[in-house]
Coordinates of C-alpha atoms in Angstrom, one line a residue:
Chain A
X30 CA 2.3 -8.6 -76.8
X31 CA 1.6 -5.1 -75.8
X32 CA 4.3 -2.9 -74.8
X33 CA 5.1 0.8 -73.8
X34 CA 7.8 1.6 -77.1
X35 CA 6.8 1.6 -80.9
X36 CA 9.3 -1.6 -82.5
X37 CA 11.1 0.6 -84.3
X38 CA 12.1 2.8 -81.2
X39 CA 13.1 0.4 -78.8
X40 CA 17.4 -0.7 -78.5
X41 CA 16.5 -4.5 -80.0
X42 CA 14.1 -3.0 -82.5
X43 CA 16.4 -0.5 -84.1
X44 CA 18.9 -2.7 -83.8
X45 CA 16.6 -5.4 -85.8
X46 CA 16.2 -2.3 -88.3
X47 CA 19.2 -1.5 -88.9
X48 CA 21.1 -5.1 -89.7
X49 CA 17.9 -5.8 -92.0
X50 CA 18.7 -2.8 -94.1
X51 CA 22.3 -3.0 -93.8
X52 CA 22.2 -6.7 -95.1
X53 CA 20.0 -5.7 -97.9
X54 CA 22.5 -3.1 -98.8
X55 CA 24.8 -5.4 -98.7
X56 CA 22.8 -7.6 -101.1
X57 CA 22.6 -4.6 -103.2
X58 CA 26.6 -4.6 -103.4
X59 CA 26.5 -8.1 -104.3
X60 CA 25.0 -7.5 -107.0
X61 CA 26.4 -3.9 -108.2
X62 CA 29.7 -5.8 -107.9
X63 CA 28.3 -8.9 -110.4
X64 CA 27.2 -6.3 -112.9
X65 CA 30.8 -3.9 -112.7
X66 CA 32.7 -7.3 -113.2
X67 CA 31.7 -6.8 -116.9
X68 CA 34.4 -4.0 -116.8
X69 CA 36.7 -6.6 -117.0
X70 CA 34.7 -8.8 -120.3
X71 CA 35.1 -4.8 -122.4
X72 CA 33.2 -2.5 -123.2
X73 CA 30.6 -4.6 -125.3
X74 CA 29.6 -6.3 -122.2
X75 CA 29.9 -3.5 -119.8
X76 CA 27.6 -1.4 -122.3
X77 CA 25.3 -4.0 -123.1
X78 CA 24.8 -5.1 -119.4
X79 CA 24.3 -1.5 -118.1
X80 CA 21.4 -0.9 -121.3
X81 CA 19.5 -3.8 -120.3
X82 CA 19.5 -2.4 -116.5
X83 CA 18.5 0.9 -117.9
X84 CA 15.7 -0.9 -120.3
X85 CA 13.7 -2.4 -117.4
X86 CA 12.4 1.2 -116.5
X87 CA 9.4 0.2 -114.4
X88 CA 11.3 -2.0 -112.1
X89 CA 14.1 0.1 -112.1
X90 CA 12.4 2.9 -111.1
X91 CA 10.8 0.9 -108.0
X92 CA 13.8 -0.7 -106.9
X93 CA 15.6 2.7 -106.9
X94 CA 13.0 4.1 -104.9
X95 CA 13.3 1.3 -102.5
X96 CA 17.0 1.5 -102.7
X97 CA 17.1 4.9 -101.4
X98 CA 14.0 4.3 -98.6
X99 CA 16.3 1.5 -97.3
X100 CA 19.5 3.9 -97.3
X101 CA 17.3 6.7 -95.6
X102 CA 16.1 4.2 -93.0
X103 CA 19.3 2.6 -92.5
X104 CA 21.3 6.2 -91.9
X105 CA 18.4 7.9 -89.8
X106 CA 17.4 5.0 -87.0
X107 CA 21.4 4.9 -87.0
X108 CA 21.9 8.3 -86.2
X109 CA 18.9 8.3 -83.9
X110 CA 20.7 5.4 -82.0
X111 CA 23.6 7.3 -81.6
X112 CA 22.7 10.0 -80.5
X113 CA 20.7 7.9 -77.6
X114 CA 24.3 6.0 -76.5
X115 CA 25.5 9.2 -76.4
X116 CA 23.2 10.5 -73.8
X117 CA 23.3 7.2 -72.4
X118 CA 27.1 7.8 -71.0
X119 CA 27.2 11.4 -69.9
X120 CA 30.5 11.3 -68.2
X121 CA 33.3 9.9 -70.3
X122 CA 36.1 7.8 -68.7
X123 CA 38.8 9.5 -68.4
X124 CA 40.7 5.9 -68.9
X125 CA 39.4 3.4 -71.2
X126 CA 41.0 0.9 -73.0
X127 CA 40.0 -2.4 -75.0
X128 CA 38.9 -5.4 -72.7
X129 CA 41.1 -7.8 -74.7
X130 CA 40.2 -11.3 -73.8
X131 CA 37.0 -12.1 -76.6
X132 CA 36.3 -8.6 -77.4
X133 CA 35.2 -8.0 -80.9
X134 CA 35.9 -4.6 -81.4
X135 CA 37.9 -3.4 -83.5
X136 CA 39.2 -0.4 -86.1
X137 CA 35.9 -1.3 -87.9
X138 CA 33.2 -1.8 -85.0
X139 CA 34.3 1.6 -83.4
X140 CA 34.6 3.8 -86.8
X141 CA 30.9 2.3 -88.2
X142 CA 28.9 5.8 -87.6
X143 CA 32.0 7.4 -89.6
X144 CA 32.7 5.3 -92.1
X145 CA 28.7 5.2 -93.1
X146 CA 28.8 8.9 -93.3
X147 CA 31.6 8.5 -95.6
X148 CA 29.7 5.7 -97.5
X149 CA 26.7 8.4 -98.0
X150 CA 28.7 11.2 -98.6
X151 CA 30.2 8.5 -101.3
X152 CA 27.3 7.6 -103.3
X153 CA 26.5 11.0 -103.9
X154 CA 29.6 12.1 -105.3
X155 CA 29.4 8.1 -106.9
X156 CA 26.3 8.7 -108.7
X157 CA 26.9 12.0 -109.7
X158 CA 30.3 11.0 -111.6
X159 CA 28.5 8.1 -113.2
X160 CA 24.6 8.1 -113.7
X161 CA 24.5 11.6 -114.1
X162 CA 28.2 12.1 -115.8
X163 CA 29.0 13.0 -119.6
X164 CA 26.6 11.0 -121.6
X165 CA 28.8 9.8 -124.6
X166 CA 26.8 8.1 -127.2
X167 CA 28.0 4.4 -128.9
X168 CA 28.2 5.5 -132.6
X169 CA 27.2 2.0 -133.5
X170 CA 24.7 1.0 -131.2
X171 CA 23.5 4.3 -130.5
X172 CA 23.2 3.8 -127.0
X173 CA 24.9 5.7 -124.3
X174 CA 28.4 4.4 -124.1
X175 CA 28.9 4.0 -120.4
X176 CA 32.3 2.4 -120.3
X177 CA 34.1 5.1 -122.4
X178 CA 33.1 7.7 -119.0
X179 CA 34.1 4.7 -116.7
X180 CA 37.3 4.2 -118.3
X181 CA 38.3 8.6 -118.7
X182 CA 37.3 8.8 -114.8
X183 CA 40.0 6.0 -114.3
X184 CA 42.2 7.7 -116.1
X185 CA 43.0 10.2 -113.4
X186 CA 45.3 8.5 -110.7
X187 CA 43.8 10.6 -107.7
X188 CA 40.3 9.4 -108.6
X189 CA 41.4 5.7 -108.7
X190 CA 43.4 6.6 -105.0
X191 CA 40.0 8.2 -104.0
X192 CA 38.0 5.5 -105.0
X193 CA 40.2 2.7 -104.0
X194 CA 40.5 4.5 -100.9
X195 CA 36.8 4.7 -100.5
X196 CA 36.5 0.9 -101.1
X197 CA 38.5 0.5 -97.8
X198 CA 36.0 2.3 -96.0
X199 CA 33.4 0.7 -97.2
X200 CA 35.1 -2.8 -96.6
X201 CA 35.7 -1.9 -93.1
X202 CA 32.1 -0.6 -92.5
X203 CA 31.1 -4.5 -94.0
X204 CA 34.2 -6.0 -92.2
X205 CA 31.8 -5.3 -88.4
X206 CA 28.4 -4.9 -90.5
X207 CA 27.8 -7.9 -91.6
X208 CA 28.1 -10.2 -89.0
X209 CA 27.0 -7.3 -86.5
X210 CA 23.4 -7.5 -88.3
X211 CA 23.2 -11.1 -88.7
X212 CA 23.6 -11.1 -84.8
X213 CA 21.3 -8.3 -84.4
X214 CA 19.0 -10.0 -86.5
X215 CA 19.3 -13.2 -83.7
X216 CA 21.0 -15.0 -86.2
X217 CA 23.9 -16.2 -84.1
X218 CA 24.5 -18.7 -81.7
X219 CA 27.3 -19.6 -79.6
X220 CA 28.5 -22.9 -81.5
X221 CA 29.2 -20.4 -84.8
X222 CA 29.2 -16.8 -83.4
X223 CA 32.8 -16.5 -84.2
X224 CA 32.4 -18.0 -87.7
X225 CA 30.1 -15.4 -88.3
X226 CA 32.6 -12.6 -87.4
X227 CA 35.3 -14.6 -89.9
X228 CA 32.7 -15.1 -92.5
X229 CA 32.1 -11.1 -92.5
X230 CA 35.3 -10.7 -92.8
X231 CA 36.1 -12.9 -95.7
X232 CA 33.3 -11.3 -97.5
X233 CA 33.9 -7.8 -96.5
X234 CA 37.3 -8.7 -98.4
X235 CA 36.3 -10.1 -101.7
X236 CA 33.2 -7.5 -102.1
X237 CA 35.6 -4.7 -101.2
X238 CA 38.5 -6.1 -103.1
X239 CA 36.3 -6.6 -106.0
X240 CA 35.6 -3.2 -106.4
X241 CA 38.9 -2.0 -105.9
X242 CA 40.3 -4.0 -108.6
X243 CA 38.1 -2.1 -110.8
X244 CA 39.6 1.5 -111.8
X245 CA 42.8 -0.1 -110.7
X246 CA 42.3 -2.4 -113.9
X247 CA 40.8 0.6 -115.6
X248 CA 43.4 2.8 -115.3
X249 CA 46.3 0.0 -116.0
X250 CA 44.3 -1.1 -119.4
X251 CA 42.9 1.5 -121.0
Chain B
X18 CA 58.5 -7.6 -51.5
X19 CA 56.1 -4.9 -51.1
X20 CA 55.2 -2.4 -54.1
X21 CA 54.8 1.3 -53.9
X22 CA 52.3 2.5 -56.6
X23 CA 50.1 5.6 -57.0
X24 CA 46.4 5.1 -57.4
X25 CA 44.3 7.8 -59.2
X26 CA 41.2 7.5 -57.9
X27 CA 37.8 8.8 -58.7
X28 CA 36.5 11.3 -55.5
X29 CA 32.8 12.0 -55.4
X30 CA 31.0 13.4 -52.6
X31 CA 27.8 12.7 -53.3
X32 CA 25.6 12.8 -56.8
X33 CA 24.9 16.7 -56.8
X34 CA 29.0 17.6 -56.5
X35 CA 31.1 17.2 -59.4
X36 CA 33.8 14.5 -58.6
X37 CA 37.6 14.3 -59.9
X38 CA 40.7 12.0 -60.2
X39 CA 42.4 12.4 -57.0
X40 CA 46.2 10.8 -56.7
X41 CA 47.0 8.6 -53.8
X42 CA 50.4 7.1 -53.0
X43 CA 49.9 3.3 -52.4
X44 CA 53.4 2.2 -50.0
X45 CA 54.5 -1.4 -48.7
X46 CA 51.4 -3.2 -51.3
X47 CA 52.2 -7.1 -50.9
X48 CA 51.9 -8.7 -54.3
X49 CA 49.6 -11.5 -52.5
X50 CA 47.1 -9.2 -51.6
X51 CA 43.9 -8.6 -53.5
X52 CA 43.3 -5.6 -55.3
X53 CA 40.4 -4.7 -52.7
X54 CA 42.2 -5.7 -49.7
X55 CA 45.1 -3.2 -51.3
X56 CA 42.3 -0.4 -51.3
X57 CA 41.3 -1.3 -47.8
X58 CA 45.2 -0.4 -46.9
X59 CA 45.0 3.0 -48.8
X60 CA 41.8 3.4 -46.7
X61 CA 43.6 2.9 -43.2
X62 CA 46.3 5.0 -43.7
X63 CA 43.6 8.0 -45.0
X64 CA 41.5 7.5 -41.8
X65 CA 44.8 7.5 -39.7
X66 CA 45.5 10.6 -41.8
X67 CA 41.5 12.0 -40.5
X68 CA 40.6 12.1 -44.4
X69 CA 37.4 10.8 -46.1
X70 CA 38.0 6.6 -47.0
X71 CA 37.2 5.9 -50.6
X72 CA 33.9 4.7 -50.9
X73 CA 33.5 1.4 -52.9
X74 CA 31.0 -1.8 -52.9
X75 CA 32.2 -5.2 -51.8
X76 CA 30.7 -8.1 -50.2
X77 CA 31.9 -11.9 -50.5
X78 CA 35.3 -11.1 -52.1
X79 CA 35.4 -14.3 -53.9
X80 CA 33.8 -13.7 -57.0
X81 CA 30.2 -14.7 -56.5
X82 CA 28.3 -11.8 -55.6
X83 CA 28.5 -9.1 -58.0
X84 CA 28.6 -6.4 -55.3
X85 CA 32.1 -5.1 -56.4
X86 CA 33.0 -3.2 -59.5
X87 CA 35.2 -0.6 -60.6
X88 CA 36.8 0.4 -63.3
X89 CA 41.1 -0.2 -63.6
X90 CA 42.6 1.4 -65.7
X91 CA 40.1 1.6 -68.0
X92 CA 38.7 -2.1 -68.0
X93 CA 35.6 -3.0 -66.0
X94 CA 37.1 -5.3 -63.4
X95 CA 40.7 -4.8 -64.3
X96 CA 43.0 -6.8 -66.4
X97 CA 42.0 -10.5 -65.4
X98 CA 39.3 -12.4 -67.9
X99 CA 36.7 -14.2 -65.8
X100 CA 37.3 -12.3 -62.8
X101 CA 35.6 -9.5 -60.6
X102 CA 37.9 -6.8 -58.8
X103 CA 37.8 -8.5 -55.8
X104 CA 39.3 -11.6 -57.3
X105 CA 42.1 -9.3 -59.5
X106 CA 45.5 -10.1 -57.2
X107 CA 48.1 -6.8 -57.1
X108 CA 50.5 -9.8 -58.3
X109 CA 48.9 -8.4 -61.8
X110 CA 50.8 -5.1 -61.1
X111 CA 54.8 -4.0 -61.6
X112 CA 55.7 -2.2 -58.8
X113 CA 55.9 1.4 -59.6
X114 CA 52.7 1.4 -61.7
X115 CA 50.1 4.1 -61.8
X116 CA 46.6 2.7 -61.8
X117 CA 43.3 4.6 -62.5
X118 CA 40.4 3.8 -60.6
X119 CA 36.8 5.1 -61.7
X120 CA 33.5 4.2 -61.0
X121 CA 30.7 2.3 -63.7
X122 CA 29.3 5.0 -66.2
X123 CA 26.1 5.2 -67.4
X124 CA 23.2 7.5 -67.3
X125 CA 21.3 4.6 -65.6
X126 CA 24.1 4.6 -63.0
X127 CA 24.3 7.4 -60.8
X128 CA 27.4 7.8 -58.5
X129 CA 26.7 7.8 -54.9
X130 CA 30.1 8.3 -53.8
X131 CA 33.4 8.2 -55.3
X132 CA 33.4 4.0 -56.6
X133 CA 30.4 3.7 -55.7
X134 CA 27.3 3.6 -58.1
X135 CA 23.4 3.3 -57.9
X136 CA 22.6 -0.3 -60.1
X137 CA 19.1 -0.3 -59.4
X138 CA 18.5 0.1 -62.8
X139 CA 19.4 -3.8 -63.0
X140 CA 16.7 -4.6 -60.4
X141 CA 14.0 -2.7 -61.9
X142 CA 14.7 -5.0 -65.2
X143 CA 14.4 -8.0 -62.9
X144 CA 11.5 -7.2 -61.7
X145 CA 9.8 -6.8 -64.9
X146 CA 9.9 -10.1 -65.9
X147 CA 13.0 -11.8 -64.5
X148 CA 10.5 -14.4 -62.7
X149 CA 8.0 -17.2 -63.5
X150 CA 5.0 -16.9 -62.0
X151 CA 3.2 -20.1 -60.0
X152 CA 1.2 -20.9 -57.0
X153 CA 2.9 -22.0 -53.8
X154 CA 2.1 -25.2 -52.4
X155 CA 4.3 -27.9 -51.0
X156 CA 7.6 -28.3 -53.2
X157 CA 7.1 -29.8 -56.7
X158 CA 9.4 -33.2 -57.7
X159 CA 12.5 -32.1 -58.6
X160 CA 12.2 -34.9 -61.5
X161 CA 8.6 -34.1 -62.8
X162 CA 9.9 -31.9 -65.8
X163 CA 12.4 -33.2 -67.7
X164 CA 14.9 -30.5 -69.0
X165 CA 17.1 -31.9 -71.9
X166 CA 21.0 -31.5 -71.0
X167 CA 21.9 -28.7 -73.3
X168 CA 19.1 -26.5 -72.9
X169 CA 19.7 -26.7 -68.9
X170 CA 23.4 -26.3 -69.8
X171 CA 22.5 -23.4 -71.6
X172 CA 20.2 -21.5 -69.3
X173 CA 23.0 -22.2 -66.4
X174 CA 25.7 -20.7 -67.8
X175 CA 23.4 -17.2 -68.5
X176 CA 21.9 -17.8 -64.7
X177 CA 25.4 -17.4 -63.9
X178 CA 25.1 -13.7 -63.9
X179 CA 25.6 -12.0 -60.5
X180 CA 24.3 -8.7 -62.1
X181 CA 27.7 -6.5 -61.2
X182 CA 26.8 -4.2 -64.1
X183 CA 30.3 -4.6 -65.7
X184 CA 28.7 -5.4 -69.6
X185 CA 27.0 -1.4 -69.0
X186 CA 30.6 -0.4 -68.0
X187 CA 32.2 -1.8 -70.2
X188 CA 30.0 -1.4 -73.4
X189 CA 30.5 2.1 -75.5
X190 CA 26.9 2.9 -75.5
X191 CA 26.4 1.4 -71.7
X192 CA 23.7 -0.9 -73.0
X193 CA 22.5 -3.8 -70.3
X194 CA 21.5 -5.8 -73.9
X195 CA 24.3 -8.5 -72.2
X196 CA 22.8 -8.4 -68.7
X197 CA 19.1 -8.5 -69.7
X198 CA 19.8 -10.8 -72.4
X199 CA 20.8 -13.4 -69.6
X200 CA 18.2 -13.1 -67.7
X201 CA 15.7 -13.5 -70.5
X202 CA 17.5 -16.6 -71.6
X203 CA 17.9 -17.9 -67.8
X204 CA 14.2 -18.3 -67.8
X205 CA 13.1 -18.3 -71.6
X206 CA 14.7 -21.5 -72.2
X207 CA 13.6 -23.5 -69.6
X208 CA 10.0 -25.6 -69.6
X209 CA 9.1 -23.3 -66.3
X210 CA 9.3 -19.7 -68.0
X211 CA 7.4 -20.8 -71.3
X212 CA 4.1 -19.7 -70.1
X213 CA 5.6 -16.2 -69.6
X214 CA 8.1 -16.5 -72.7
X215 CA 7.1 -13.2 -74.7
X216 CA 6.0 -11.1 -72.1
X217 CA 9.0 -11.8 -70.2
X218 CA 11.3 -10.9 -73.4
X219 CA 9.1 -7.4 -74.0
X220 CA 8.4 -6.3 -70.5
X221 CA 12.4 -6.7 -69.6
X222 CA 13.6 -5.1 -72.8
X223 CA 10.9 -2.3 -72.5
X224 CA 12.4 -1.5 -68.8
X225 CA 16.0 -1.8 -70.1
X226 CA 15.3 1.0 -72.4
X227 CA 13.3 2.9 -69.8
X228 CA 16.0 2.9 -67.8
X229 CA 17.8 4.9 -70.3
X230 CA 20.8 2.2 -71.3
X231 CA 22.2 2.7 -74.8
X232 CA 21.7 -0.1 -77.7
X233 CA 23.5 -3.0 -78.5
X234 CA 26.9 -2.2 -81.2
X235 CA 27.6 -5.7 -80.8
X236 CA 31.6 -5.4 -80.4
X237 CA 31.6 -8.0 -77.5
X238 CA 33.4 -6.4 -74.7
X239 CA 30.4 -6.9 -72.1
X240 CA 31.0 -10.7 -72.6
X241 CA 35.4 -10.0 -73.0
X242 CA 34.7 -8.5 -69.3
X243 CA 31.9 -10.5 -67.9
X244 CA 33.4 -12.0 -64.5
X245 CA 31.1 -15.5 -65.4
X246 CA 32.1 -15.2 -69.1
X247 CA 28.2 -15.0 -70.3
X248 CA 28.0 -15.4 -74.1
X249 CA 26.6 -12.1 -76.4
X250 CA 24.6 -15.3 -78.3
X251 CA 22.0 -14.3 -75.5
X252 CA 21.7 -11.2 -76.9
X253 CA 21.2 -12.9 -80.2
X254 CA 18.4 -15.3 -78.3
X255 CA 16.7 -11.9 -76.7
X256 CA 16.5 -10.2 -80.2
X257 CA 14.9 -13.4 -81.9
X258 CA 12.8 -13.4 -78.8
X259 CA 11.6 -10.1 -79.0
X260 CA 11.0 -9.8 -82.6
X261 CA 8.9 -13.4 -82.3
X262 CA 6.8 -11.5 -79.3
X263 CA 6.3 -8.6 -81.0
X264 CA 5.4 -10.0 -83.9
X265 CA 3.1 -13.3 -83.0
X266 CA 2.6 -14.1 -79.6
X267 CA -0.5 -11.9 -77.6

């Protein structure tokens, strides 16, 4: 079907964009999450589990590669769209309050372009302090002993505040995100629409709470 | 028991002049009338006074419409679910109370005087696609296509829409996803508007952003203020209908 706007440019299009990358993110945190949880095994595991991720260096490399295309996608087209619902309401109200009734927005829904800016600034800082931090060396394995700089980072109480902190963030930005892309992505009716928004919740929760229990356990055991 | 409130209202002259909240004293308001019929008051006693009457839309003042619309204090239609302003009762108000009145904002809503605002915008959508197309000729059966229950259920309750324009008022980014999301569902789901199913879906969302509305955020409060209660799982059906016409129908 022909039309006058590229897919990408047009309000549903973006908007189809955007939930796509922001739900494979979110797969991406699934499975971050699965991985950390070794934190909690010891360090064998942690170790062991983060060299076999670092052993499969082709795929590694083109997964990262995609990782950050999706982020870059995901962060652009979003600030693209902002910028056109900004010019889309020139003059503010100079009253406007929350249509209770079914409304769905929330802390989370109206914060999302800030709380993703946080999340990039984040994983900056995030991948600095880890991939890129000390590289301590397992003196019997001879590999690099990841969860000896997991564990000293923890030890500091205002990088486990930060971080937990962060987590909150990031579980608010999933708390709207996730069901806000499955119904971009048309995959929402009205018999389970509002099981949707409940089901992003609940996971927003556990993903974000799983994390947080992380230098939080850090810093209490070791 | 009459109320005395004061009404800051929204005073526009015209699109080129810059407009401002102007305060109005509102004195002897009966609880029993409607929130129009309180404006119309306000009105008399500004003519008798040889000022300007606040311009604002209305029509049937019963709901059915979609002629009026205002903002009160800051909710598209006031503080009523399932209701337009004409159907909000000053009943809803203490006496005493200050209420704001502004107009619908959005780019693709010019003022043209003080409450009153230029939704044309909402026709222009129509018109690209908010139709089926067949030839005239005496009137078919009304039994000769079978709808099933729920999908006519279905494409009632989005034909409900009487196109006030409160979902772009209401709506952070002033998208119409809500408004042209009905309209594509209206006819998308019946057996009549299959022939015209994907073009329909591109042509209406192509005008929608030509128009210059914002995109969807999903946060719901073009369906918390719709007066006929029209479900954003329209705007879920437009997306899957746009992506399937962009993607595989000619």
């Amino acid at each position: 079907m022909p039309s006058r706007l590229s897919f990408f440019s047009s309000t549903v299009g973006s908007k189809i964009l955007i939930g796509l990358t922001g739900l494979l993110l979110f797969g991406f945190l699934i499975g971050h999450l699965a991985g950390n949880l070794t934190l909690l095994v010891g360090a064998e595991s942690f170790n062991s589990y983060a060299h076999k991720l670092e052993g499969l260096v082709p795929v590694l490399y083109l997964a990262e590669v995609g990782l950050v295309a999706i982020f870059v996608l995901h962060v652009v087209r979003t600030l693209l769209n902002v910028w056109r619902n900004t010019v889309a309401r020139p003059t503010r109200y100079s009253d406007k309050r929350r249509a209770y009734h079914t409304s769905r927005k929330s802390w989370s829904s109206t914060t999302m372009p800030l709380t993703g800016l946080f999340i990039l600034a984040f994983v900056v800082l995030h991948i600095r302090t880890f991939k890129f931090g000390a590289f301590y060396r397992d003196p019997t394995t001879g590999e690099r002993d990841l969860f000896r700089l997991v564990a000293e980072v923890y030890q500091n109480p205002l990088y486990v505040g930060f971080y937990v902190a962060a987590m909150i963030l990031i579980g608010m930005h999933l708390n709207h995100g996730i069901s806000s892309a499955a119904q971009s992505l048309g995959l929402s009716n009205q018999r389970y629409g509002r099981g949707l928004v409940l089901g992003g919740r609940m996971l927003a929760v556990v993903i974000a709470g799983g994390f947080a229990v992380l230098p939080l356990y850090m810093y209490v055991a070791y | 028991m009459s109320m005395n409130l004061t009404l800051r209202i929204w005073r526009q002259a015209n699109p080129g002049t810059p407009g401002r909240l102007v305060e109005y004293a509102a004195q002897g308001i009966s609880p029993d009338m409607s929130f129009l019929e309180m404006l119309d008051v306000v009105n008399e006693q500004l003519i008798r006074k040889g000022e300007e009457p606040v311009a604002f839309d209305s029509d049937c003042r019963e709901g059915i419409c979609g002629t009026c619309g205002c903002m009160v204090n800051g909710v598209a239609h006031g503080p009523d679910a399932a209701a337009t302003v004409c159907q909000l009762h000053m009943r809803r108000f203490k006496n005493g109370d200050t209420i704001t009145i502004e107009p619908w904002r959005a780019a693709a809503f010019p003022v043209v005087k003080d409450l009153v605002v230029d939704r044309s915008a909402l026709d222009r959508i129509v018109r690209a696609g908010g139709y089926i197309s067949m030839n005239v000729g005496a009137a078919p059966d009304a039994n000769a296509m079978p709808v099933a229950k729920g999908l006519a259920d279905e494409a009632f309750d989005a034909a409900a829409c009487i196109q006030c324009g409160a979902c772009v008022a209401a709506c952070k980014n002033a998208s119409a996803a809500l408004f042209t999301a009905a309209k594509i569902s209206h006819l998308n789901l019946l057996p009549q508007g299959q022939a015209e199913r994907g073009r329909r879906a591109v042509a209406m969302v192509d005008q929608m952003d030509v128009e210059g509305f914002g995109a969807c955020s999903n946060e719901g409060e073009c369906e918390a203020v719709c007066p006929k209660e029209i479900s954003i799982s329209n705007i879920a059906r437009m997306n899957r209908e746009y992506l399937r016409a962009r993607l595989v129908a000619r």
